[in-house]
Amino acid sequence: IPFLLFSAPVLATALLGAAYLSFFPT
């Protein structure tokens, strides 16, 4: 499913971004 292949890395990036911002708030 192309949508799943596209959304999986996007969700992973969003989670990593949220974790990064929680550790390094600006």
JSON list of C-alpha atoms in Angstrom, two decimals:
[
{"chain": "A", "resi": 1, "resn": "ILE", "atom": "CA", "xyz": [0.00, 0.00, 0.00]},
{"chain": "A", "resi": 2, "resn": "PRO", "atom": "CA", "xyz": [1.77, 3.21, -1.18]},
{"chain": "A", "resi": 3, "resn": "PHE", "atom": "CA", "xyz": [-0.03, 5.31, 1.42]},
{"chain": "A", "resi": 4, "resn": "LEU", "atom": "CA", "xyz": [1.26, 3.12, 4.24]},
{"chain": "A", "resi": 5, "resn": "LEU", "atom": "CA", "xyz": [4.79, 3.20, 2.84]},
{"chain": "A", "resi": 6, "resn": "PHE", "atom": "CA", "xyz": [4.58, 6.99, 2.69]},
{"chain": "A", "resi": 7, "resn": "SER", "atom": "CA", "xyz": [2.94, 7.60, 6.06]},
{"chain": "A", "resi": 8, "resn": "ALA", "atom": "CA", "xyz": [5.18, 5.27, 8.08]},
{"chain": "A", "resi": 9, "resn": "PRO", "atom": "CA", "xyz": [8.41, 7.34, 7.73]},
{"chain": "A", "resi": 10, "resn": "VAL", "atom": "CA", "xyz": [6.38, 10.55, 8.12]},
{"chain": "A", "resi": 11, "resn": "LEU", "atom": "CA", "xyz": [4.96, 9.34, 11.44]},
{"chain": "A", "resi": 12, "resn": "ALA", "atom": "CA", "xyz": [8.42, 8.20, 12.55]},
{"chain": "A", "resi": 13, "resn": "THR", "atom": "CA", "xyz": [9.88, 11.60, 11.67]},
{"chain": "A", "resi": 14, "resn": "ALA", "atom": "CA", "xyz": [7.06, 13.37, 13.53]},
{"chain": "A", "resi": 15, "resn": "LEU", "atom": "CA", "xyz": [7.67, 11.27, 16.64]},
{"chain": "A", "resi": 16, "resn": "LEU", "atom": "CA", "xyz": [11.42, 11.89, 16.48]},
{"chain": "A", "resi": 17, "resn": "GLY", "atom": "CA", "xyz": [10.78, 15.60, 16.00]},
{"chain": "A", "resi": 18, "resn": "ALA", "atom": "CA", "xyz": [8.46, 15.72, 19.00]},
{"chain": "A", "resi": 19, "resn": "ALA", "atom": "CA", "xyz": [11.02, 13.87, 21.13]},
{"chain": "A", "resi": 20, "resn": "TYR", "atom": "CA", "xyz": [13.79, 16.22, 19.97]},
{"chain": "A", "resi": 21, "resn": "LEU", "atom": "CA", "xyz": [11.72, 19.30, 20.81]},
{"chain": "A", "resi": 22, "resn": "SER", "atom": "CA", "xyz": [10.86, 17.86, 24.22]},
{"chain": "A", "resi": 23, "resn": "PHE", "atom": "CA", "xyz": [14.57, 17.42, 24.98]},
{"chain": "A", "resi": 24, "resn": "PHE", "atom": "CA", "xyz": [15.66, 20.72, 23.39]},
{"chain": "A", "resi": 25, "resn": "PRO", "atom": "CA", "xyz": [12.86, 23.28, 23.67]},
{"chain": "A", "resi": 26, "resn": "THR", "atom": "CA", "xyz": [13.57, 26.52, 21.86]}
]
